[in-house]
PDB file of C-alpha atoms in Angstrom:
ATOM      1  CA  MET A   1       0.084   0.233  -0.081  1.00  0.00           C
ATOM      2  CA  ARG A   2       0.931   3.634  -0.340  1.00  0.00           C
ATOM      3  CA  LEU A   3       1.179   5.189   2.855  1.00  0.00           C
ATOM      4  CA  GLY A   4       1.833   8.972   4.464  1.00  0.00           C
ATOM      5  CA  VAL A   5       3.708  10.547   6.850  1.00  0.00           C
ATOM      6  CA  LEU A   6       2.776  13.891   7.546  1.00  0.00           C
ATOM      7  CA  ASP A   7       5.425  15.188  10.040  1.00  0.00           C
ATOM      8  CA  VAL A   8       4.366  19.075  11.851  1.00  0.00           C
ATOM      9  CA  GLY A   9       8.305  19.242  12.829  1.00  0.00           C
ATOM     10  CA  SER A  10       9.958  22.098  14.704  1.00  0.00           C
ATOM     11  CA  ASN A  11      11.703  23.650  10.915  1.00  0.00           C
ATOM     12  CA  THR A  12       9.552  21.702   8.592  1.00  0.00           C
ATOM     13  CA  VAL A  13       5.877  20.471   7.677  1.00  0.00           C
ATOM     14  CA  HIS A  14       7.214  17.373   5.524  1.00  0.00           C
ATOM     15  CA  LEU A  15       5.091  14.508   4.216  1.00  0.00           C
ATOM     16  CA  LEU A  16       6.658  11.600   2.919  1.00  0.00           C
ATOM     17  CA  VAL A  17       5.012   8.699   0.743  1.00  0.00           C
ATOM     18  CA  VAL A  18       5.821   5.449   1.017  1.00  0.00           C
ATOM     19  CA  ASP A  19       5.078   2.247  -1.215  1.00  0.00           C
ATOM     20  CA  ALA A  20       5.101  -0.320   1.929  1.00  0.00           C
ATOM     21  CA  HIS A  21       3.741  -3.934   2.954  1.00  0.00           C
ATOM     22  CA  PRO A  22       4.925  -5.627   6.280  1.00  0.00           C
ATOM     23  CA  GLY A  23       7.819  -7.236   5.871  1.00  0.00           C
ATOM     24  CA  ALA A  24       9.904  -5.324   3.087  1.00  0.00           C
ATOM     25  CA  CYS A  25      11.574  -1.990   3.254  1.00  0.00           C
ATOM     26  CA  PRO A  26       9.565   0.759   2.414  1.00  0.00           C
ATOM     27  CA  LEU A  27      10.361   2.819  -0.768  1.00  0.00           C
ATOM     28  CA  PRO A  28       9.974   5.909  -1.161  1.00  0.00           C
ATOM     29  CA  ALA A  29       8.316   6.748  -3.721  1.00  0.00           C
ATOM     30  CA  HIS A  30       7.362  11.520  -2.989  1.00  0.00           C
ATOM     31  CA  SER A  31       8.630  14.400  -0.461  1.00  0.00           C
ATOM     32  CA  HIS A  32       6.687  17.561  -0.358  1.00  0.00           C
ATOM     33  CA  LYS A  33       8.434  19.845   2.940  1.00  0.00           C
ATOM     34  CA  ALA A  34       7.841  23.551   3.357  1.00  0.00           C
ATOM     35  CA  GLU A  35       9.748  25.300   6.067  1.00  0.00           C
ATOM     36  CA  LEU A  36       7.842  26.462   8.485  1.00  0.00           C
ATOM     37  CA  ARG A  37       9.789  27.332  11.337  1.00  0.00           C
ATOM     38  CA  LEU A  38       7.541  26.949  14.321  1.00  0.00           C
ATOM     39  CA  ALA A  39       9.728  26.826  17.207  1.00  0.00           C
ATOM     40  CA  GLN A  40      10.971  30.479  16.378  1.00  0.00           C
ATOM     41  CA  LEU A  41       7.281  31.483  15.612  1.00  0.00           C
ATOM     42  CA  LEU A  42       6.253  31.420  19.309  1.00  0.00           C
ATOM     43  CA  ASP A  43       5.213  34.461  21.179  1.00  0.00           C
ATOM     44  CA  GLU A  44       6.161  35.657  24.521  1.00  0.00           C
ATOM     45  CA  ASP A  45       3.674  33.169  26.654  1.00  0.00           C
ATOM     46  CA  GLY A  46       5.501  30.281  24.359  1.00  0.00           C
ATOM     47  CA  ALA A  47       2.229  30.032  22.324  1.00  0.00           C
ATOM     48  CA  ILE A  48       1.653  29.785  18.540  1.00  0.00           C
ATOM     49  CA  GLY A  49       0.313  33.030  17.387  1.00  0.00           C
ATOM     50  CA  PRO A  50      -2.711  32.979  14.993  1.00  0.00           C
ATOM     51  CA  GLU A  51      -0.500  34.321  11.759  1.00  0.00           C
ATOM     52  CA  GLY A  52       1.706  30.840  12.196  1.00  0.00           C
ATOM     53  CA  VAL A  53      -1.103  28.743  12.937  1.00  0.00           C
ATOM     54  CA  ASP A  54      -2.843  30.199   9.805  1.00  0.00           C
ATOM     55  CA  LYS A  55       0.449  29.569   7.896  1.00  0.00           C
ATOM     56  CA  LEU A  56       0.575  25.422   9.519  1.00  0.00           C
ATOM     57  CA  ILE A  57      -2.911  25.366   8.102  1.00  0.00           C
ATOM     58  CA  ALA A  58      -2.024  26.534   4.817  1.00  0.00           C
ATOM     59  CA  VAL A  59       1.264  23.983   4.753  1.00  0.00           C
ATOM     60  CA  ILE A  60      -1.239  21.017   5.841  1.00  0.00           C
ATOM     61  CA  HIS A  61      -3.976  21.446   3.376  1.00  0.00           C
ATOM     62  CA  ASP A  62      -0.717  21.860   0.799  1.00  0.00           C
ATOM     63  CA  ALA A  63       0.163  18.248   1.735  1.00  0.00           C
ATOM     64  CA  LEU A  64      -3.047  16.849   1.665  1.00  0.00           C
ATOM     65  CA  GLN A  65      -3.107  17.437  -2.233  1.00  0.00           C
ATOM     66  CA  ALA A  66      -0.405  16.587  -2.564  1.00  0.00           C
ATOM     67  CA  ALA A  67      -0.586  13.291  -0.810  1.00  0.00           C
ATOM     68  CA  GLU A  68      -4.056  12.875  -2.699  1.00  0.00           C
ATOM     69  CA  ASP A  69      -2.498  13.422  -6.118  1.00  0.00           C
ATOM     70  CA  LYS A  70       0.300  10.428  -5.496  1.00  0.00           C
ATOM     71  CA  GLY A  71      -3.040   8.298  -4.498  1.00  0.00           C
ATOM     72  CA  VAL A  72      -2.118   8.032  -0.364  1.00  0.00           C
ATOM     73  CA  GLU A  73      -4.408   5.442   1.159  1.00  0.00           C
ATOM     74  CA  ASP A  74      -3.180   5.935   4.605  1.00  0.00           C
ATOM     75  CA  LEU A  75      -1.804   8.963   5.871  1.00  0.00           C
ATOM     76  CA  LEU A  76       0.066   9.439  10.125  1.00  0.00           C
ATOM     77  CA  PRO A  77       0.063  12.648  11.029  1.00  0.00           C
ATOM     78  CA  PHE A  78       2.405  13.394  14.157  1.00  0.00           C
ATOM     79  CA  ALA A  79       3.802  16.295  15.236  1.00  0.00           C
ATOM     80  CA  THR A  80       7.057  17.127  17.713  1.00  0.00           C
ATOM     81  CA  SER A  81       8.380  19.250  19.898  1.00  0.00           C
ATOM     82  CA  ALA A  82       6.993  23.093  18.452  1.00  0.00           C
ATOM     83  CA  VAL A  83       3.696  21.827  18.753  1.00  0.00           C
ATOM     84  CA  ARG A  84       4.589  19.555  21.593  1.00  0.00           C
ATOM     85  CA  GLU A  85       5.274  22.536  24.502  1.00  0.00           C
ATOM     86  CA  ALA A  86       3.110  25.589  23.099  1.00  0.00           C
ATOM     87  CA  SER A  87       0.892  26.786  25.411  1.00  0.00           C
ATOM     88  CA  ASN A  88      -1.902  26.604  23.029  1.00  0.00           C
ATOM     89  CA  ALA A  89      -1.214  23.455  21.781  1.00  0.00           C
ATOM     90  CA  ASP A  90      -4.865  22.066  22.369  1.00  0.00           C
ATOM     91  CA  GLU A  91      -5.860  24.834  20.782  1.00  0.00           C
ATOM     92  CA  VAL A  92      -3.677  24.889  17.660  1.00  0.00           C
ATOM     93  CA  LEU A  93      -4.587  21.047  17.192  1.00  0.00           C
ATOM     94  CA  ALA A  94      -8.349  21.622  17.507  1.00  0.00           C
ATOM     95  CA  ARG A  95      -8.025  24.285  14.690  1.00  0.00           C
ATOM     96  CA  VAL A  96      -6.115  22.235  12.278  1.00  0.00           C
ATOM     97  CA  GLN A  97      -8.551  19.345  13.253  1.00  0.00           C
ATOM     98  CA  ARG A  98     -11.621  21.760  12.624  1.00  0.00           C
ATOM     99  CA  GLU A  99      -9.951  23.263   9.351  1.00  0.00           C
ATOM    100  CA  THR A 100      -8.098  20.538   7.757  1.00  0.00           C
ATOM    101  CA  GLY A 101      -9.497  17.073   9.213  1.00  0.00           C
ATOM    102  CA  VAL A 102      -6.151  16.255  10.354  1.00  0.00           C
ATOM    103  CA  GLU A 103      -5.967  15.138  13.730  1.00  0.00           C
ATOM    104  CA  LEU A 104      -2.449  15.038  14.841  1.00  0.00           C
ATOM    105  CA  GLN A 105      -0.679  13.050  16.950  1.00  0.00           C
ATOM    106  CA  VAL A 106       1.811  15.005  19.814  1.00  0.00           C
ATOM    107  CA  LEU A 107       4.893  12.773  20.231  1.00  0.00           C
ATOM    108  CA  ALA A 108       5.939  12.714  23.661  1.00  0.00           C
ATOM    109  CA  GLY A 109      10.057  14.106  23.376  1.00  0.00           C
ATOM    110  CA  ALA A 110      10.941   9.936  24.757  1.00  0.00           C
ATOM    111  CA  GLU A 111       8.682   8.489  21.840  1.00  0.00           C
ATOM    112  CA  GLU A 112      10.159  10.287  19.559  1.00  0.00           C
ATOM    113  CA  ALA A 113      13.517   9.120  20.576  1.00  0.00           C
ATOM    114  CA  ARG A 114      12.595   5.172  20.793  1.00  0.00           C
ATOM    115  CA  LEU A 115      10.520   5.747  17.010  1.00  0.00           C
ATOM    116  CA  THR A 116      13.648   6.878  15.802  1.00  0.00           C
ATOM    117  CA  PHE A 117      16.132   4.004  17.731  1.00  0.00           C
ATOM    118  CA  LEU A 118      13.956   1.980  16.045  1.00  0.00           C
ATOM    119  CA  ALA A 119      15.018   3.049  12.513  1.00  0.00           C
ATOM    120  CA  ALA A 120      18.295   2.834  13.025  1.00  0.00           C
ATOM    121  CA  ARG A 121      17.985  -0.970  14.133  1.00  0.00           C
ATOM    122  CA  ARG A 122      16.418  -1.651  10.991  1.00  0.00           C
ATOM    123  CA  TRP A 123      18.463   0.104   9.050  1.00  0.00           C
ATOM    124  CA  PHE A 124      21.854  -1.264  10.839  1.00  0.00           C
ATOM    125  CA  GLY A 125      20.366  -4.305  11.733  1.00  0.00           C
ATOM    126  CA  TRP A 126      21.094  -6.681  14.768  1.00  0.00           C
ATOM    127  CA  SER A 127      24.739  -7.203  13.806  1.00  0.00           C
ATOM    128  CA  ALA A 128      25.336  -3.197  14.965  1.00  0.00           C
ATOM    129  CA  GLY A 129      24.871  -5.198  18.440  1.00  0.00           C
ATOM    130  CA  LYS A 130      24.713  -1.887  21.125  1.00  0.00           C
ATOM    131  CA  LEU A 131      23.346   1.197  19.734  1.00  0.00           C
ATOM    132  CA  LEU A 132      23.755   4.674  20.480  1.00  0.00           C
ATOM    133  CA  VAL A 133      21.532   6.738  18.823  1.00  0.00           C
ATOM    134  CA  LEU A 134      21.300  10.823  18.460  1.00  0.00           C
ATOM    135  CA  ASP A 135      18.775  12.958  16.799  1.00  0.00           C
ATOM    136  CA  ILE A 136      18.868  16.393  16.466  1.00  0.00           C
ATOM    137  CA  GLY A 137      15.661  18.514  15.850  1.00  0.00           C
ATOM    138  CA  GLY A 138      15.003  22.026  14.984  1.00  0.00           C
ATOM    139  CA  GLY A 139      12.894  21.970  18.804  1.00  0.00           C
ATOM    140  CA  SER A 140      14.792  19.067  20.955  1.00  0.00           C
ATOM    141  CA  LEU A 141      18.144  16.561  20.517  1.00  0.00           C
ATOM    142  CA  GLU A 142      16.839  12.843  21.034  1.00  0.00           C
ATOM    143  CA  ILE A 143      19.286  10.008  22.383  1.00  0.00           C
ATOM    144  CA  ALA A 144      18.692   6.226  22.836  1.00  0.00           C
ATOM    145  CA  TYR A 145      20.752   3.514  23.700  1.00  0.00           C
ATOM    146  CA  GLY A 146      19.511  -0.180  23.276  1.00  0.00           C
ATOM    147  CA  ILE A 147      20.573  -3.622  21.976  1.00  0.00           C
ATOM    148  CA  ASP A 148      16.765  -4.847  21.100  1.00  0.00           C
ATOM    149  CA  GLU A 149      13.879  -2.856  18.899  1.00  0.00           C
ATOM    150  CA  GLN A 150      12.826  -0.555  21.615  1.00  0.00           C
ATOM    151  CA  PRO A 151      15.867   1.284  23.941  1.00  0.00           C
ATOM    152  CA  ASP A 152      16.857   0.759  27.348  1.00  0.00           C
ATOM    153  CA  ALA A 153      17.236   4.415  27.253  1.00  0.00           C
ATOM    154  CA  ALA A 154      15.953   6.911  25.551  1.00  0.00           C
ATOM    155  CA  VAL A 155      15.258  10.860  26.715  1.00  0.00           C
ATOM    156  CA  SER A 156      14.606  14.257  24.624  1.00  0.00           C
ATOM    157  CA  LEU A 157      16.369  17.546  25.808  1.00  0.00           C
ATOM    158  CA  PRO A 158      15.533  20.696  25.083  1.00  0.00           C
ATOM    159  CA  LEU A 159      18.404  21.453  22.573  1.00  0.00           C
ATOM    160  CA  GLY A 160      17.030  21.749  19.345  1.00  0.00           C
ATOM    161  CA  ALA A 161      19.309  23.856  16.742  1.00  0.00           C
ATOM    162  CA  GLY A 162      16.369  25.902  15.900  1.00  0.00           C
ATOM    163  CA  ARG A 163      15.338  26.942  19.951  1.00  0.00           C
ATOM    164  CA  LEU A 164      18.842  27.497  20.769  1.00  0.00           C
ATOM    165  CA  THR A 165      19.850  29.724  17.645  1.00  0.00           C
ATOM    166  CA  ALA A 166      16.206  31.629  18.076  1.00  0.00           C
ATOM    167  CA  ALA A 167      16.640  32.197  22.006  1.00  0.00           C
ATOM    168  CA  ARG A 168      20.477  32.310  22.821  1.00  0.00           C
ATOM    169  CA  LEU A 169      22.798  33.121  19.625  1.00  0.00           C
ATOM    170  CA  PRO A 170      22.256  36.508  18.631  1.00  0.00           C
ATOM    171  CA  GLY A 171      23.618  38.251  15.807  1.00  0.00           C
ATOM    172  CA  ASP A 172      25.144  38.108  12.334  1.00  0.00           C
ATOM    173  CA  PRO A 173      27.773  36.210  13.247  1.00  0.00           C
ATOM    174  CA  PRO A 174      27.032  35.697  17.061  1.00  0.00           C
ATOM    175  CA  THR A 175      29.428  37.579  19.772  1.00  0.00           C
ATOM    176  CA  PRO A 176      32.360  35.437  21.508  1.00  0.00           C
ATOM    177  CA  ASP A 177      30.872  35.606  24.772  1.00  0.00           C
ATOM    178  CA  ALA A 178      27.231  34.390  23.000  1.00  0.00           C
ATOM    179  CA  VAL A 179      28.751  31.231  21.709  1.00  0.00           C
ATOM    180  CA  ARG A 180      30.269  30.186  25.086  1.00  0.00           C
ATOM    181  CA  ALA A 181      27.477  31.147  27.332  1.00  0.00           C
ATOM    182  CA  LEU A 182      25.525  28.531  24.943  1.00  0.00           C
ATOM    183  CA  ARG A 183      28.352  25.649  24.451  1.00  0.00           C
ATOM    184  CA  ARG A 184      27.842  26.166  28.815  1.00  0.00           C
ATOM    185  CA  HIS A 185      24.289  25.661  28.755  1.00  0.00           C
ATOM    186  CA  VAL A 186      24.336  22.891  26.662  1.00  0.00           C
ATOM    187  CA  ARG A 187      26.959  20.793  28.097  1.00  0.00           C
ATOM    188  CA  ALA A 188      25.285  21.180  31.219  1.00  0.00           C
ATOM    189  CA  GLU A 189      22.033  19.980  30.227  1.00  0.00           C
ATOM    190  CA  ILE A 190      23.954  16.492  28.403  1.00  0.00           C
ATOM    191  CA  ALA A 191      25.646  16.079  31.233  1.00  0.00           C
ATOM    192  CA  ARG A 192      22.427  16.115  33.624  1.00  0.00           C
ATOM    193  CA  THR A 193      21.764  12.583  31.332  1.00  0.00           C
ATOM    194  CA  VAL A 194      25.722  10.836  30.908  1.00  0.00           C
ATOM    195  CA  GLY A 195      24.278   8.925  33.744  1.00  0.00           C
ATOM    196  CA  GLU A 196      21.188   6.942  32.387  1.00  0.00           C
ATOM    197  CA  PHE A 197      23.330   5.825  29.209  1.00  0.00           C
ATOM    198  CA  SER A 198      26.790   4.987  30.797  1.00  0.00           C
ATOM    199  CA  ARG A 199      25.131   2.354  33.271  1.00  0.00           C
ATOM    200  CA  PHE A 200      24.960   0.089  30.285  1.00  0.00           C
ATOM    201  CA  GLY A 201      28.363   0.308  28.496  1.00  0.00           C
ATOM    202  CA  ALA A 202      30.396   1.597  26.003  1.00  0.00           C
ATOM    203  CA  PRO A 203      27.594   1.524  22.692  1.00  0.00           C
ATOM    204  CA  ASP A 204      29.016  -1.528  19.853  1.00  0.00           C
ATOM    205  CA  HIS A 205      27.619   1.577  17.284  1.00  0.00           C
ATOM    206  CA  VAL A 206      27.241   4.773  17.747  1.00  0.00           C
ATOM    207  CA  VAL A 207      24.594   6.385  14.940  1.00  0.00           C
ATOM    208  CA  ALA A 208      23.714  10.194  14.331  1.00  0.00           C
ATOM    209  CA  THR A 209      20.305  11.014  12.368  1.00  0.00           C
ATOM    210  CA  SER A 210      18.490  14.647  10.588  1.00  0.00           C
ATOM    211  CA  LYS A 211      19.787  16.855   8.958  1.00  0.00           C
ATOM    212  CA  THR A 212      21.853  18.654  11.209  1.00  0.00           C
ATOM    213  CA  PHE A 213      24.312  15.909  11.228  1.00  0.00           C
ATOM    214  CA  LYS A 214      24.584  14.998   7.704  1.00  0.00           C
ATOM    215  CA  GLN A 215      25.148  18.658   7.161  1.00  0.00           C
ATOM    216  CA  LEU A 216      28.034  18.993   9.635  1.00  0.00           C
ATOM    217  CA  ALA A 217      29.325  15.563   8.296  1.00  0.00           C
ATOM    218  CA  ARG A 218      29.112  16.623   4.828  1.00  0.00           C
ATOM    219  CA  ILE A 219      31.196  20.133   5.296  1.00  0.00           C
ATOM    220  CA  ALA A 220      33.637  17.633   7.070  1.00  0.00           C
ATOM    221  CA  GLY A 221      34.097  15.908   3.849  1.00  0.00           C
ATOM    222  CA  ALA A 222      31.004  13.049   4.173  1.00  0.00           C
ATOM    223  CA  ALA A 223      29.720  11.925   0.624  1.00  0.00           C
ATOM    224  CA  ARG A 224      27.143  14.166  -0.928  1.00  0.00           C
ATOM    225  CA  SER A 225      23.504  12.719  -0.695  1.00  0.00           C
ATOM    226  CA  THR A 226      23.517  12.838  -4.979  1.00  0.00           C
ATOM    227  CA  ASP A 227      26.168   9.912  -4.099  1.00  0.00           C
ATOM    228  CA  GLY A 228      22.956   7.199  -2.912  1.00  0.00           C
ATOM    229  CA  LEU A 229      21.475   6.315   0.628  1.00  0.00           C
ATOM    230  CA  TYR A 230      23.937   3.444   0.923  1.00  0.00           C
ATOM    231  CA  VAL A 231      27.228   5.394   1.228  1.00  0.00           C
ATOM    232  CA  GLN A 232      28.863   5.202   4.685  1.00  0.00           C
ATOM    233  CA  ARG A 233      29.018   8.945   5.615  1.00  0.00           C
ATOM    234  CA  GLU A 234      31.180   9.716   8.779  1.00  0.00           C
ATOM    235  CA  LEU A 235      31.184  12.794  11.078  1.00  0.00           C
ATOM    236  CA  LYS A 236      34.631  12.553  13.916  1.00  0.00           C
ATOM    237  CA  ARG A 237      34.257  14.464  16.813  1.00  0.00           C
ATOM    238  CA  GLU A 238      37.993  16.012  16.298  1.00  0.00           C
ATOM    239  CA  SER A 239      36.361  17.020  12.914  1.00  0.00           C
ATOM    240  CA  LEU A 240      33.543  18.675  14.232  1.00  0.00           C
ATOM    241  CA  GLU A 241      35.723  20.395  16.977  1.00  0.00           C
ATOM    242  CA  ALA A 242      38.057  22.122  14.162  1.00  0.00           C
ATOM    243  CA  TRP A 243      34.933  23.178  12.096  1.00  0.00           C
ATOM    244  CA  VAL A 244      32.617  24.639  15.601  1.00  0.00           C
ATOM    245  CA  PRO A 245      35.045  28.045  15.648  1.00  0.00           C
ATOM    246  CA  ARG A 246      34.795  28.862  11.952  1.00  0.00           C
ATOM    247  CA  LEU A 247      31.260  28.116  11.837  1.00  0.00           C
ATOM    248  CA  ALA A 248      30.756  30.484  14.927  1.00  0.00           C
ATOM    249  CA  GLY A 249      33.061  32.859  13.002  1.00  0.00           C
ATOM    250  CA  MET A 250      30.990  32.960   9.517  1.00  0.00           C
ATOM    251  CA  THR A 251      27.809  34.945   8.478  1.00  0.00           C
ATOM    252  CA  VAL A 252      24.294  33.000   8.019  1.00  0.00           C
ATOM    253  CA  ALA A 253      25.577  33.988   3.822  1.00  0.00           C
ATOM    254  CA  GLN A 254      29.140  32.359   4.283  1.00  0.00           C
ATOM    255  CA  ARG A 255      27.223  29.134   6.356  1.00  0.00           C
ATOM    256  CA  ALA A 256      24.882  28.609   3.218  1.00  0.00           C
ATOM    257  CA  GLU A 257      28.395  28.508   0.641  1.00  0.00           C
ATOM    258  CA  LEU A 258      29.599  26.246   2.787  1.00  0.00           C
ATOM    259  CA  PRO A 259      29.065  21.876   0.810  1.00  0.00           C
ATOM    260  CA  GLY A 260      25.674  20.666   1.645  1.00  0.00           C
ATOM    261  CA  VAL A 261      24.481  23.375   3.191  1.00  0.00           C
ATOM    262  CA  SER A 262      21.125  25.006   3.064  1.00  0.00           C
ATOM    263  CA  GLU A 263      20.622  28.891   3.284  1.00  0.00           C
ATOM    264  CA  GLY A 264      17.501  27.537   5.550  1.00  0.00           C
ATOM    265  CA  ARG A 265      19.556  25.786   7.410  1.00  0.00           C
ATOM    266  CA  ALA A 266      22.046  27.448   7.311  1.00  0.00           C
ATOM    267  CA  GLY A 267      21.829  30.279  10.535  1.00  0.00           C
ATOM    268  CA  GLN A 268      21.052  27.435  12.886  1.00  0.00           C
ATOM    269  CA  LEU A 269      23.566  25.477  11.739  1.00  0.00           C
ATOM    270  CA  LEU A 270      25.963  26.809  14.513  1.00  0.00           C
ATOM    271  CA  ALA A 271      24.060  25.360  17.397  1.00  0.00           C
ATOM    272  CA  GLY A 272      23.341  22.478  16.099  1.00  0.00           C
ATOM    273  CA  ALA A 273      27.551  22.092  15.945  1.00  0.00           C
ATOM    274  CA  LEU A 274      27.623  23.101  19.522  1.00  0.00           C
ATOM    275  CA  VAL A 275      24.735  20.213  20.502  1.00  0.00           C
ATOM    276  CA  ALA A 276      26.485  17.339  17.988  1.00  0.00           C
ATOM    277  CA  GLU A 277      30.105  18.028  19.867  1.00  0.00           C
ATOM    278  CA  GLY A 278      28.966  18.701  23.216  1.00  0.00           C
ATOM    279  CA  VAL A 279      27.124  15.106  22.902  1.00  0.00           C
ATOM    280  CA  MET A 280      29.440  13.521  21.250  1.00  0.00           C
ATOM    281  CA  ASP A 281      32.033  14.292  23.935  1.00  0.00           C
ATOM    282  CA  LEU A 282      30.085  13.707  26.777  1.00  0.00           C
ATOM    283  CA  LEU A 283      29.174  10.171  26.256  1.00  0.00           C
ATOM    284  CA  GLY A 284      33.125   9.398  24.459  1.00  0.00           C
ATOM    285  CA  ALA A 285      31.485   9.336  21.311  1.00  0.00           C
ATOM    286  CA  GLU A 286      34.846   9.735  19.113  1.00  0.00           C
ATOM    287  CA  SER A 287      32.575   9.231  15.779  1.00  0.00           C
ATOM    288  CA  VAL A 288      29.376   8.764  14.514  1.00  0.00           C
ATOM    289  CA  GLU A 289      28.257   7.051  11.280  1.00  0.00           C
ATOM    290  CA  ILE A 290      25.352   9.021   9.600  1.00  0.00           C
ATOM    291  CA  CYS A 291      21.971   7.022   9.303  1.00  0.00           C
ATOM    292  CA  PRO A 292      19.581   7.718   6.138  1.00  0.00           C
ATOM    293  CA  TRP A 293      16.353   6.708   8.064  1.00  0.00           C
ATOM    294  CA  ALA A 294      14.957   8.783  11.342  1.00  0.00           C
ATOM    295  CA  LEU A 295      11.965   9.627  13.084  1.00  0.00           C
ATOM    296  CA  ARG A 296       9.553   9.527   9.716  1.00  0.00           C
ATOM    297  CA  GLU A 297      10.518   6.285   8.919  1.00  0.00           C
ATOM    298  CA  GLY A 298      10.268   4.756  12.951  1.00  0.00           C
ATOM    299  CA  VAL A 299       6.679   6.153  12.757  1.00  0.00           C
ATOM    300  CA  ILE A 300       5.667   4.116   8.777  1.00  0.00           C
ATOM    301  CA  LEU A 301       7.374   1.079  10.837  1.00  0.00           C
ATOM    302  CA  ARG A 302       6.072   0.842  13.680  1.00  0.00           C
ATOM    303  CA  ARG A 303       2.378   0.823  11.335  1.00  0.00           C
ATOM    304  CA  LEU A 304       3.665  -1.986   9.185  1.00  0.00           C
ATOM    305  CA  ASP A 305       4.800  -4.098  12.539  1.00  0.00           C
ATOM    306  CA  HIS A 306       0.874  -3.520  13.831  1.00  0.00           C
ATOM    307  CA  MET A 307      -0.378  -4.368  10.220  1.00  0.00           C
ATOM    308  CA  GLY A 308       1.287  -7.199  10.431  1.00  0.00           C
ATOM    309  CA  SER A 309       0.460  -8.796  13.949  1.00  0.00           C
ATOM    310  CA  ALA A 310      -3.265  -7.157  13.147  1.00  0.00           C
TER     311      ALA A 310
END
């Protein structure tokens, strides 16, 4: 059957259409995305304002039309941290359902981490052993660890690249003091959770997902996305540590000229790099392998599992 996943994230609203059936690898058929940056549309009270909700509804209407055009039989709509943490989340969800007919499932942070872990496990297989999976979104950082398909530990921290950029990195480029303050904040947040993972021992394989990690790997020399899904891509902490001060001294326009960095993501790349560097350092990861699958694929795989057991 043809499935669609509608992901209302902190940076983008992304419709992924796949051809799938239980026991088979989901095959991408179509991708439709719009940059909305919900995490940056929150007002002083932490609410998504009327203009932001209007934009969200318009984008969802476009995604629904794309899903219909591509023959989607079953749509799986969900929202992550930007909607989850909005002070008016209930009102936003109700208006979306009323005006679009879409009932967004709001994923808890730990559930995001578990679904992303499932996707990474299926991608790398059982031979990867104990997996540590890292994911940097626009609103949050997810970390999960385990040897099975369900992780033994899964946490979500408010350390998304878009959130941190908007709240803590004014200026273009930001001042050295602002960068140092953000670095301290990121590491203090991550350090509180290290014990939840270190008690399980060292992982056999450290994996990273998300656009942020993919872009950081690309500027550090990893293969281009056009080289295909199955090319191994790695990001070494040593390379990342060398890039962080360079990114800190660049303007947004200069970052956008780096290989693999989109104009829309260039502004939050420095915050993402500080989070990536911090989590790799504090969890003892010398390198990470980039996983092409992440949360959306995890949602699809869970749906297929439920279909297969029905």
